[in-house]
CSV table of C-alpha atoms in Angstrom, one decimal:
chain,number,residue,atom,x,y,z
J,138,MET,CA,19.0,25.4,-15.5
J,139,LYS,CA,20.9,28.1,-17.4
J,140,THR,CA,20.6,30.7,-14.6
J,141,LYS,CA,23.7,31.9,-12.8
J,142,GLY,CA,24.3,30.4,-9.4
J,143,LYS,CA,24.2,32.5,-6.2
J,144,PRO,CA,25.9,31.5,-2.9
J,145,TRP,CA,22.6,31.6,-1.1
J,146,GLN,CA,21.2,28.8,-3.3
J,147,PHE,CA,23.5,26.3,-1.6
J,148,PHE,CA,22.6,27.3,1.9
J,149,VAL,CA,18.9,27.4,1.4
J,150,VAL,CA,18.7,24.0,-0.4
J,151,ALA,CA,21.1,22.4,2.1
J,152,VAL,CA,19.2,23.7,5.2
J,153,LEU,CA,15.9,22.6,3.7
J,154,ILE,CA,17.2,19.1,3.1
J,155,VAL,CA,18.7,18.8,6.6
J,156,VAL,CA,15.4,20.0,8.2
J,157,PHE,CA,13.3,17.8,6.1
J,158,ALA,CA,15.6,14.8,6.9
J,159,PHE,CA,15.3,15.5,10.6
J,160,THR,CA,11.5,15.5,10.5
J,161,ALA,CA,11.3,12.5,8.2
J,162,PHE,CA,13.5,10.4,10.4
J,163,LEU,CA,12.2,11.5,13.8
J,164,GLY,CA,8.7,12.8,13.0
J,165,ILE,CA,6.9,15.6,14.9
J,166,SER,CA,4.7,14.8,17.9
J,167,THR,CA,3.5,16.4,21.1
J,168,GLN,CA,2.9,14.8,24.5
J,169,TYR,CA,0.0,15.9,26.7
J,170,GLY,CA,-0.2,13.6,29.8
J,171,ASP,CA,-0.6,10.1,28.5
J,172,THR,CA,-1.8,11.2,25.1
J,173,THR,CA,0.6,11.6,22.2
J,174,LYS,CA,-0.4,13.6,19.2
J,175,ILE,CA,1.5,12.8,16.0
J,176,TRP,CA,1.6,15.8,13.7
J,177,VAL,CA,4.1,14.4,11.2
J,178,LYS,CA,4.9,10.7,10.9
J,179,GLY,CA,8.6,9.6,11.2
J,180,ALA,CA,10.5,6.4,10.6
J,181,GLN,CA,9.2,5.0,13.9
J,182,ASP,CA,5.6,5.1,12.5
J,183,ILE,CA,6.4,2.9,9.5
J,184,ARG,CA,4.1,-0.1,9.0
J,185,PHE,CA,6.2,-3.2,8.8
J,186,GLY,CA,5.3,-6.3,6.9
J,187,ILE,CA,4.9,-9.9,8.1
J,188,ASP,CA,8.6,-10.7,7.5
J,189,ILE,CA,9.6,-8.0,10.0
J,190,ARG,CA,6.7,-7.9,12.4
J,191,GLY,CA,6.0,-11.7,12.2
J,192,GLY,CA,2.8,-13.4,11.3
J,193,VAL,CA,1.1,-16.2,9.3
J,194,ASP,CA,0.9,-17.1,5.7
J,195,VAL,CA,-1.9,-19.6,5.0
J,196,THR,CA,-3.5,-21.0,1.8
J,197,PHE,CA,-7.2,-22.0,2.0
J,198,MET,CA,-9.0,-24.3,-0.4
J,199,PRO,CA,-12.5,-25.8,-0.6
J,200,ALA,CA,-12.7,-28.9,1.6
J,201,ASP,CA,-13.0,-32.4,0.1
J,202,GLY,CA,-11.9,-31.3,-3.4
J,203,TYR,CA,-15.0,-29.3,-4.1
J,204,ASP,CA,-14.8,-27.5,-7.5
J,205,ALA,CA,-16.0,-24.0,-6.6
J,206,THR,CA,-17.2,-21.4,-9.1
J,207,ASP,CA,-15.6,-18.0,-9.3
J,208,GLU,CA,-18.6,-16.4,-7.6
J,209,GLN,CA,-18.3,-18.9,-4.7
J,210,MET,CA,-14.6,-18.2,-4.4
J,211,ALA,CA,-15.3,-14.4,-4.3
J,212,ALA,CA,-17.9,-15.0,-1.6
J,213,ALA,CA,-15.4,-17.1,0.4
J,214,GLU,CA,-12.9,-14.3,0.1
J,215,SER,CA,-15.5,-11.9,1.6
J,216,VAL,CA,-15.9,-14.2,4.6
J,217,ILE,CA,-12.2,-14.2,5.3
J,218,GLN,CA,-12.0,-10.4,4.9
J,219,GLN,CA,-14.9,-9.9,7.3
J,220,ARG,CA,-13.3,-12.3,9.8
J,221,LEU,CA,-10.0,-10.3,9.7
J,222,VAL,CA,-11.9,-7.1,10.3
J,223,ASN,CA,-13.8,-8.6,13.2
J,224,LEU,CA,-10.4,-9.7,14.7
J,225,ASN,CA,-9.1,-6.2,14.3
J,226,ILE,CA,-6.4,-7.4,11.8
J,227,THR,CA,-6.6,-4.7,9.2
J,228,ASP,CA,-3.0,-4.9,8.0
J,229,ASN,CA,-3.5,-8.1,5.9
J,230,GLU,CA,-3.2,-9.4,2.3
J,231,VAL,CA,-5.9,-11.6,0.7
J,232,TYR,CA,-5.5,-13.0,-2.8
J,233,THR,CA,-7.8,-15.3,-4.7
J,234,ASP,CA,-6.5,-17.7,-7.4
J,235,TYR,CA,-9.7,-18.5,-9.3
J,236,ASN,CA,-7.9,-21.0,-11.6
J,237,LYS,CA,-6.7,-23.2,-8.7
J,238,ASP,CA,-9.5,-22.5,-6.2
J,239,ARG,CA,-7.0,-21.1,-3.7
J,240,ILE,CA,-7.3,-18.1,-1.3
J,241,ILE,CA,-3.9,-16.9,0.0
J,242,VAL,CA,-4.1,-15.0,3.3
J,243,ARG,CA,-1.2,-13.2,5.0
J,244,PHE,CA,-1.7,-11.4,8.3
J,245,PRO,CA,0.7,-10.2,10.9
J,246,TRP,CA,0.9,-10.8,14.6
J,247,LYS,CA,-1.1,-8.3,16.7
J,248,GLU,CA,0.9,-5.4,18.2
J,249,GLY,CA,2.7,-6.6,21.3
J,250,GLU,CA,1.6,-10.2,20.8
J,251,THR,CA,3.6,-12.6,22.9
J,252,ASP,CA,1.5,-15.8,23.0
J,253,PHE,CA,-0.3,-16.3,19.7
J,254,ASN,CA,-1.7,-19.6,18.5
J,255,PRO,CA,-1.6,-19.7,14.7
J,256,GLU,CA,-3.7,-22.8,14.4
J,257,SER,CA,-6.6,-21.3,16.3
J,258,ALA,CA,-6.4,-18.1,14.3
J,259,ILE,CA,-6.4,-20.0,11.0
J,260,GLN,CA,-9.4,-22.0,12.2
J,261,GLU,CA,-11.3,-18.9,13.2
J,262,ILE,CA,-10.6,-17.1,10.0
J,263,GLY,CA,-11.4,-20.0,7.7
J,264,ALA,CA,-14.5,-21.3,9.5
J,265,THR,CA,-17.8,-21.3,7.6
J,266,ALA,CA,-19.7,-18.1,8.1
J,267,VAL,CA,-23.2,-18.0,9.7
J,268,LEU,CA,-25.5,-15.7,7.7
J,269,THR,CA,-28.9,-14.7,9.1
J,270,PHE,CA,-31.7,-12.3,8.2
J,271,ARG,CA,-33.3,-10.9,11.4
J,272,GLU,CA,-36.2,-8.8,12.3
J,273,GLY,CA,-35.3,-5.2,13.3
J,274,LYS,CA,-31.8,-4.0,14.2
J,275,GLU,CA,-31.6,-4.1,18.0
J,276,VAL,CA,-28.1,-4.5,19.3
J,277,ASP,CA,-26.4,-4.6,22.7
J,278,SER,CA,-23.4,-2.5,23.9
J,279,GLU,CA,-21.1,-4.9,22.0
J,280,GLY,CA,-23.0,-4.6,18.7
J,281,LYS,CA,-24.5,-8.1,18.9
J,282,PRO,CA,-28.2,-8.9,18.2
J,283,THR,CA,-30.5,-8.5,21.2
J,284,GLY,CA,-34.2,-8.4,21.9
J,285,VAL,CA,-36.5,-9.0,19.0
J,286,THR,CA,-33.5,-9.1,16.6
J,287,ALA,CA,-31.9,-11.9,18.5
J,288,GLU,CA,-35.1,-13.9,18.8
J,289,ASN,CA,-36.6,-13.6,15.3
J,290,ILE,CA,-34.4,-15.2,12.6
J,291,ILE,CA,-36.2,-14.8,9.3
J,292,LEU,CA,-33.7,-16.5,6.9
J,293,GLU,CA,-30.5,-18.5,7.2
J,294,GLY,CA,-27.7,-18.9,4.7
J,295,LYS,CA,-29.2,-22.2,3.4
J,296,ASP,CA,-32.3,-20.3,2.4
J,297,ILE,CA,-30.4,-18.0,0.0
J,298,LYS,CA,-30.0,-19.2,-3.5
J,299,SER,CA,-28.0,-16.3,-4.9
J,300,ALA,CA,-27.3,-12.6,-4.5
J,301,THR,CA,-26.2,-10.4,-7.4
J,302,ALA,CA,-25.1,-6.8,-7.6
J,303,ALA,CA,-26.7,-4.8,-10.5
J,304,VAL,CA,-27.8,-1.3,-11.6
J,305,ASP,CA,-31.4,-0.2,-12.3
J,306,ASN,CA,-31.5,0.5,-16.1
J,307,ASN,CA,-35.3,1.1,-16.2
J,308,ALA,CA,-35.7,4.8,-17.3
J,309,ASN,CA,-39.2,4.8,-15.9
J,310,SER,CA,-38.2,3.5,-12.5
J,311,ALA,CA,-37.9,5.8,-9.4
J,312,THR,CA,-34.6,4.2,-8.7
J,313,TYR,CA,-33.2,4.6,-12.2
J,314,GLY,CA,-29.4,4.5,-12.2
J,315,GLN,CA,-29.1,3.3,-8.6
J,316,TYR,CA,-27.2,0.1,-7.6
J,317,TYR,CA,-29.0,-2.7,-5.9
J,318,VAL,CA,-28.5,-6.3,-4.8
J,319,SER,CA,-30.9,-8.8,-6.3
J,320,LEU,CA,-31.8,-11.7,-4.0
J,321,GLU,CA,-33.2,-15.1,-5.1
J,322,LEU,CA,-34.4,-17.4,-2.3
J,323,ASN,CA,-34.7,-21.2,-2.1
J,324,ASP,CA,-38.1,-22.7,-1.5
J,325,SER,CA,-37.1,-23.2,2.1
J,326,GLY,CA,-37.1,-19.5,2.7
J,327,LYS,CA,-39.9,-18.1,0.6
J,328,GLU,CA,-42.7,-18.7,3.0
J,329,SER,CA,-41.0,-17.2,6.1
J,330,PHE,CA,-39.7,-14.2,4.1
J,331,ALA,CA,-43.1,-13.5,2.6
J,332,GLU,CA,-44.7,-13.5,6.1
J,333,ALA,CA,-42.1,-11.2,7.5
J,334,THR,CA,-42.1,-8.7,4.7
J,335,THR,CA,-45.9,-8.6,4.6
J,336,ARG,CA,-46.0,-7.8,8.3
J,337,LEU,CA,-43.1,-5.3,8.3
J,338,SER,CA,-44.1,-3.5,5.2
J,339,GLU,CA,-47.1,-2.0,7.0
J,340,SER,CA,-44.8,-0.2,9.5
J,341,LYS,CA,-41.8,0.3,7.2
J,342,GLY,CA,-39.8,-1.9,9.5
J,343,THR,CA,-36.3,-3.2,8.8
J,344,ILE,CA,-34.7,-6.6,8.2
J,345,SER,CA,-31.1,-6.7,9.3
J,346,ILE,CA,-28.5,-8.9,7.7
J,347,TRP,CA,-25.8,-10.5,9.9
J,348,MET,CA,-22.5,-12.2,9.2
J,349,ASP,CA,-21.8,-14.1,12.3
J,350,ASP,CA,-22.5,-11.5,15.0
J,351,THR,CA,-21.7,-8.5,12.8
J,352,MET,CA,-24.6,-6.5,11.2
J,353,ILE,CA,-23.6,-5.8,7.5
J,354,SER,CA,-26.9,-4.1,6.3
J,355,TYR,CA,-30.4,-3.2,7.5
J,356,PRO,CA,-32.6,-2.4,4.6
J,357,THR,CA,-36.1,-1.0,5.1
J,358,VAL,CA,-39.1,-3.2,4.0
J,359,ASN,CA,-41.2,-1.2,1.5
J,360,SER,CA,-43.5,-3.9,0.2
J,361,ALA,CA,-44.4,-7.6,0.7
J,362,ILE,CA,-42.3,-10.0,-1.2
J,363,THR,CA,-44.0,-13.3,-1.9
J,364,ASP,CA,-42.2,-14.7,-4.9
J,365,GLY,CA,-38.8,-15.2,-3.4
J,366,ASN,CA,-37.1,-12.5,-5.4
J,367,ALA,CA,-36.1,-9.4,-3.4
J,368,MET,CA,-34.2,-6.2,-4.2
J,369,ILE,CA,-32.0,-4.3,-1.7
J,370,THR,CA,-31.6,-0.8,-3.1
J,371,LEU,CA,-28.5,1.3,-2.3
J,372,ASN,CA,-28.9,5.1,-2.5
J,373,GLY,CA,-26.3,6.0,-4.9
J,374,SER,CA,-25.0,5.7,-8.5
J,375,ASP,CA,-21.3,6.3,-8.1
J,376,ASP,CA,-18.3,3.9,-8.1
J,377,LYS,CA,-18.3,3.7,-4.3
J,378,THR,CA,-22.0,2.6,-4.2
J,379,ARG,CA,-21.2,0.0,-6.9
J,380,ASP,CA,-18.4,-1.4,-4.8
J,381,GLU,CA,-20.7,-1.5,-1.7
J,382,ALA,CA,-23.3,-3.4,-3.7
J,383,ILE,CA,-20.7,-6.0,-4.9
J,384,SER,CA,-19.4,-6.3,-1.4
J,385,LEU,CA,-22.8,-6.9,0.1
J,386,ALA,CA,-23.7,-9.5,-2.6
J,387,ASN,CA,-20.5,-11.4,-1.9
J,388,LYS,CA,-21.1,-11.4,1.8
J,389,ILE,CA,-24.6,-12.7,1.4
J,390,ASN,CA,-23.4,-15.4,-1.0
J,391,SER,CA,-20.7,-16.4,1.5
J,392,GLY,CA,-23.4,-17.5,3.9
J,393,ALA,CA,-24.8,-19.9,1.4
J,394,LEU,CA,-21.5,-21.5,0.5
J,395,PRO,CA,-21.9,-25.3,-0.2
J,396,PHE,CA,-18.4,-26.0,1.1
J,397,ALA,CA,-16.1,-25.4,4.0
J,398,LEU,CA,-12.6,-24.0,3.8
J,399,THR,CA,-9.6,-26.0,4.8
J,400,ALA,CA,-6.0,-24.8,5.3
J,401,GLU,CA,-3.9,-26.5,2.7
J,402,ASN,CA,-0.6,-25.3,4.2
J,403,TYR,CA,0.7,-22.4,6.3
J,404,SER,CA,3.9,-21.0,7.6
J,405,THR,CA,4.7,-18.7,10.5
J,406,ILE,CA,7.4,-16.1,11.2
J,407,SER,CA,8.5,-15.2,14.7
J,408,PRO,CA,8.3,-11.5,15.7
J,409,SER,CA,11.7,-11.8,17.3
J,410,LEU,CA,13.2,-13.2,14.1
J,411,GLY,CA,11.7,-10.3,12.1
J,412,ALA,CA,13.0,-7.7,14.7
J,413,ASN,CA,16.5,-9.1,14.4
J,414,SER,CA,16.4,-9.0,10.6
J,415,LEU,CA,15.1,-5.4,10.7
J,416,GLN,CA,18.0,-4.4,13.0
J,417,ALA,CA,20.5,-6.0,10.6
J,418,MET,CA,19.0,-4.3,7.6
J,419,VAL,CA,19.0,-0.9,9.3
J,420,ILE,CA,22.7,-1.3,10.2
J,421,ALA,CA,23.4,-2.4,6.7
J,422,GLY,CA,21.7,0.7,5.4
J,423,VAL,CA,23.6,3.1,7.7
J,424,VAL,CA,26.9,1.4,6.8
J,425,ALA,CA,26.1,1.6,3.1
J,426,PHE,CA,25.3,5.3,3.4
J,427,VAL,CA,28.5,6.1,5.3
J,428,LEU,CA,30.7,4.1,2.8
J,429,VAL,CA,29.0,5.8,-0.2
J,430,ALA,CA,29.5,9.2,1.5
J,431,LEU,CA,33.2,8.5,2.2
J,432,PHE,CA,33.8,7.3,-1.4
J,433,MET,CA,32.1,10.3,-2.9
J,434,ILE,CA,34.0,12.8,-0.8
J,435,ALA,CA,37.4,11.1,-1.2
J,436,ASN,CA,37.1,10.8,-5.0
J,437,TYR,CA,35.2,13.9,-6.0
J,438,ARG,CA,35.9,16.3,-3.1
J,439,LEU,CA,33.4,19.3,-3.1
J,440,PRO,CA,31.0,17.8,-5.7
J,441,GLY,CA,31.1,14.6,-3.7
J,442,ALA,CA,30.2,16.4,-0.4
J,443,VAL,CA,27.3,18.2,-2.1
J,444,ALA,CA,26.2,14.9,-3.5
J,445,VAL,CA,26.1,13.4,0.0
J,446,ILE,CA,23.7,16.2,1.1
J,447,ALA,CA,21.5,15.4,-1.8
J,448,LEU,CA,21.6,11.7,-1.1
J,449,LEU,CA,20.5,12.4,2.5
J,450,GLY,CA,17.5,14.2,1.1
J,451,GLN,CA,16.7,11.4,-1.3
J,452,THR,CA,16.9,8.8,1.5
J,453,ALA,CA,14.7,10.9,3.8
J,454,MET,CA,12.1,11.5,1.0
J,455,THR,CA,12.0,7.7,0.3
J,456,LEU,CA,11.2,7.1,4.0
J,457,ALA,CA,8.6,9.9,3.9
J,458,PHE,CA,6.8,8.1,1.0
J,459,VAL,CA,6.7,4.9,3.1
J,460,SER,CA,5.9,6.2,6.6
J,461,GLY,CA,2.9,8.4,5.6
J,462,TYR,CA,4.8,11.6,6.2
J,463,PHE,CA,2.5,13.3,3.7
J,464,SER,CA,-1.0,13.2,4.9
J,465,VAL,CA,-2.4,12.9,1.4
J,466,LEU,CA,-0.6,9.6,0.9
J,467,ASN,CA,-1.3,6.4,2.9
J,468,SER,CA,1.5,4.7,4.7
J,469,PHE,CA,3.1,1.8,2.9
J,470,THR,CA,3.8,-1.6,4.4
J,471,LEU,CA,7.6,-2.0,4.4
J,472,THR,CA,9.1,-5.5,4.1
J,473,LEU,CA,12.8,-6.7,4.3
J,474,PRO,CA,13.1,-6.6,0.4
J,475,GLY,CA,11.6,-3.1,0.6
J,476,ILE,CA,14.5,-2.0,2.9
J,477,ALA,CA,16.9,-3.7,0.4
J,478,GLY,CA,15.3,-1.5,-2.3
J,479,ILE,CA,16.1,1.6,-0.2
J,480,ILE,CA,19.7,0.5,0.3
J,481,LEU,CA,20.0,-0.3,-3.4
J,482,ALA,CA,18.6,3.1,-4.2
J,483,ILE,CA,21.2,4.7,-2.0
J,484,GLY,CA,23.9,3.2,-4.2
J,485,MET,CA,22.1,4.2,-7.4
J,486,GLY,CA,21.2,7.6,-6.0
J,487,VAL,CA,24.8,8.9,-6.5
J,488,ASP,CA,25.0,7.5,-10.0
J,489,ALA,CA,24.0,10.9,-11.5
J,490,ASN,CA,26.5,12.7,-9.3
J,491,VAL,CA,29.4,10.3,-10.2
J,492,ILE,CA,28.8,10.9,-13.9
J,493,ALA,CA,28.6,14.7,-13.4
J,494,ALA,CA,31.6,14.8,-11.1
J,495,GLU,CA,33.7,12.8,-13.5
J,496,ARG,CA,32.8,15.2,-16.3
J,497,ILE,CA,33.5,18.2,-14.2
J,498,LYS,CA,37.0,16.8,-13.3
J,499,GLU,CA,37.7,16.1,-16.9
J,500,GLU,CA,36.6,19.6,-18.0
J,501,ILE,CA,38.7,21.3,-15.4
J,502,ARG,CA,41.8,19.3,-16.2
J,503,SER,CA,41.3,20.1,-19.9
J,504,GLY,CA,41.5,23.8,-19.0
J,505,LYS,CA,38.0,25.0,-18.6
J,506,SER,CA,36.9,27.4,-15.9
J,507,ILE,CA,35.0,26.1,-12.8
J,508,ASP,CA,31.7,27.6,-14.0
J,509,GLY,CA,32.1,26.2,-17.5
J,510,ALA,CA,33.2,22.8,-16.1
J,511,ILE,CA,30.1,22.5,-13.8
J,512,ARG,CA,27.8,23.5,-16.6
J,513,ALA,CA,29.3,21.1,-19.1
J,514,GLY,CA,29.5,18.3,-16.5
J,515,PHE,CA,25.8,18.3,-15.8
J,516,ASP,CA,24.8,19.0,-19.4
J,517,ARG,CA,26.8,16.1,-20.8
J,518,GLY,CA,26.1,13.7,-18.0
J,519,LEU,CA,22.3,14.1,-18.1
J,520,ALA,CA,21.6,11.8,-21.1
J,521,PRO,CA,23.4,8.7,-19.6
J,522,VAL,CA,21.7,9.3,-16.2
J,523,ILE,CA,18.3,9.3,-17.9
J,524,ASP,CA,19.0,6.2,-19.9
J,525,GLY,CA,20.2,4.3,-16.8
J,526,ASN,CA,17.4,5.3,-14.5
J,527,VAL,CA,14.7,4.7,-17.1
J,528,THR,CA,15.7,1.1,-17.5
J,529,VAL,CA,15.6,0.6,-13.7
J,530,ILE,CA,12.1,2.3,-13.6
J,531,ILE,CA,10.9,-0.3,-16.2
J,532,VAL,CA,12.1,-3.2,-14.0
J,533,ALA,CA,10.5,-1.7,-10.9
J,534,VAL,CA,7.2,-1.2,-12.6
J,535,MET,CA,7.3,-4.8,-13.9
J,536,LEU,CA,7.9,-6.0,-10.3
J,537,MET,CA,5.1,-4.0,-8.9
J,538,GLY,CA,2.7,-5.1,-11.6
J,539,ALA,CA,3.5,-8.8,-11.6
J,540,PHE,CA,3.9,-9.3,-7.8
J,541,GLY,CA,1.5,-6.7,-6.5
J,542,PRO,CA,-2.3,-6.8,-5.9
J,543,THR,CA,-4.3,-7.4,-9.0
J,544,ASP,CA,-6.3,-4.2,-8.5
J,545,GLY,CA,-3.1,-2.1,-8.1
J,546,PHE,CA,-2.4,0.9,-10.3
J,547,PHE,CA,0.3,-0.8,-12.5
J,548,ALA,CA,-1.6,-4.1,-12.7
J,549,ARG,CA,-4.6,-2.2,-14.0
J,550,MET,CA,-2.6,0.0,-16.3
J,551,LEU,CA,-0.8,-2.9,-17.9
J,552,LYS,CA,-3.4,-5.6,-17.5
J,553,PRO,CA,-2.7,-7.3,-20.9
J,554,ILE,CA,0.8,-8.0,-19.6
J,555,PHE,CA,0.2,-8.9,-16.0
J,556,PHE,CA,-3.1,-10.9,-16.3
J,557,ALA,CA,-1.1,-14.1,-16.8
J,558,PHE,CA,0.7,-13.9,-13.5
J,559,GLY,CA,-2.6,-14.3,-11.5
J,560,PRO,CA,-2.9,-13.5,-7.8
J,561,SER,CA,0.5,-13.4,-6.1
J,562,THR,CA,1.7,-13.9,-2.5
J,563,ALA,CA,4.9,-12.1,-3.2
J,564,GLY,CA,3.9,-8.8,-1.5
J,565,THR,CA,7.5,-8.6,-0.4
J,566,ILE,CA,8.7,-8.3,-4.0
J,567,TYR,CA,6.1,-5.6,-4.5
J,568,SER,CA,7.6,-3.6,-1.6
J,569,PHE,CA,11.0,-4.0,-3.2
J,570,GLY,CA,9.8,-2.6,-6.5
J,571,TYR,CA,8.0,0.3,-4.8
J,572,THR,CA,11.0,1.5,-2.8
J,573,LEU,CA,13.3,1.0,-5.8
J,574,LEU,CA,10.9,3.0,-8.0
J,575,VAL,CA,10.6,5.8,-5.5
J,576,GLY,CA,14.3,6.0,-5.0
J,577,VAL,CA,15.2,6.1,-8.7
J,578,LEU,CA,12.5,8.8,-9.4
J,579,LEU,CA,13.8,10.9,-6.5
J,580,ASN,CA,17.3,10.5,-7.9
J,581,PHE,CA,16.2,12.9,-10.7
J,582,VAL,CA,15.0,15.5,-8.1
J,583,PHE,CA,17.9,15.3,-5.7
J,584,GLY,CA,20.8,13.8,-7.7
J,585,VAL,CA,20.3,16.0,-10.7
J,586,ILE,CA,18.4,19.2,-9.8
J,587,CYS,CA,19.3,19.8,-6.1
J,588,THR,CA,22.9,18.9,-6.6
J,589,ARG,CA,23.3,21.2,-9.6
J,590,VAL,CA,21.6,24.1,-7.7
J,591,MET,CA,23.8,23.6,-4.6
J,592,LEU,CA,27.0,23.1,-6.5
J,593,LYS,CA,26.5,26.2,-8.7
J,594,GLY,CA,25.7,28.2,-5.6
J,595,ILE,CA,28.7,27.1,-3.5
J,596,SER,CA,31.1,27.5,-6.4
J,597,LYS,CA,30.4,31.3,-6.3
J,598,LEU,CA,32.1,31.6,-2.9
J,599,LYS,CA,35.6,32.8,-3.3
J,600,CYS,CA,37.0,30.2,-0.9
J,601,MET,CA,35.5,27.5,-3.1
J,602,ARG,CA,37.1,28.6,-6.4
J,603,ASN,CA,40.2,26.4,-6.0
J,604,PRO,CA,40.3,23.8,-8.9
J,605,VAL,CA,41.6,21.2,-6.5
J,606,LEU,CA,38.2,21.1,-4.8
J,607,TYR,CA,36.7,19.9,-8.0
J,608,GLY,CA,39.4,17.3,-8.9
J,609,GLY,CA,41.7,19.7,-10.7
J,610,VAL,CA,45.4,20.3,-10.1
J,611,LYS,CA,46.6,22.9,-7.6
J,612,ASN,CA,47.3,26.4,-9.1
J,613,GLU,CA,46.2,25.1,-12.5
J,614,LYS,CA,45.3,28.0,-14.9
J,615,THR,CA,41.7,28.0,-16.1
J,616,VAL,CA,40.0,29.9,-18.9
């Protein structure tokens, strides 16, 4: 940052920020007839959380006080996740508290939903799953079993004793290193399974596995299995295959659950209430930005105006990280506390500029030249900016680790700290920590680097060399 400023630096950076902000807020899309093609996602494409969109927050527990094992709770979680997928509710949160045998589920209203019955949805999601092993894999146009597959049920959930994901460690095996699911059958299913596998092994037929009316797997029968112990081999040895094996084992176990799930409690949020809250938060954000901009320009003049341009870029970039503007990053679910984090970041975003502008004003009034004052202002103001932002980053990371998903990046990275918190329903706090963290990190990019480049550039224009524009006194001599 010791290079001399050029006037074009200001114009190039300012134009790039304005263009980026325009696309980040409005997005880029094309309309062809009734089809809309989204090229770049904007603010209107942000995924909103339950507290904005409306939805249901429900806690499931085993009925009749049944003391479930961790494996059984994991299987029950798989049932709920499969049900949510079947209902086309993909924007959901499912947490399992193994210590208290609780499964916390949060899911939003469907898009455009006007008449939604939360009780029936809860009953549908928490109902006991029906697991079946069927001959073949014939399905109708809706993907449901038909023909031989519908008529020939080989096993039911009660016939499965356990399913376990494992990896083949036998170096002499043809499937060495591959993941598989080990099945152990109850006596009630051994005979029918032996008959089916003996018959189907001759033609290399298949036995499909169904969760309700959804086919979750269809392994090929390679040999007769008469002892009640089967192996479903997955072709692969990577992490993705391991996760598939674990998921399949959990789903199979869910069909053999010895308990039903009951809704301990639930709460609902009206979509209209969330929409009103969103409108209020957006207005608050716009007002906060305008007030901060007026304060910066009134108190720090030209450095303040440059800081406002940088702040616009910071706000737009924060929204870009939320909306899915960058195709390599998935969109993030934004909640009301998340919007509060953005508003808070707006106030904190000018912190670096306030410190630098005050330093510049002091240096000019002490007799330094404009170039020397700008250089000294940013150099001397950098240390306190770093200290202040690092402390906020620590807090944001703690919020994301403690109140986010247990398989999240920060939760895994700092597992010895966060394991005590257990599964959390406070996804809204996680959203707050995310937007706050992104905003503070972007403060280094826009509040320090971009502002410095723009200010050094514009200060080279002859019309911008008046000390008054930087907080000095009119016609004050500088050295």
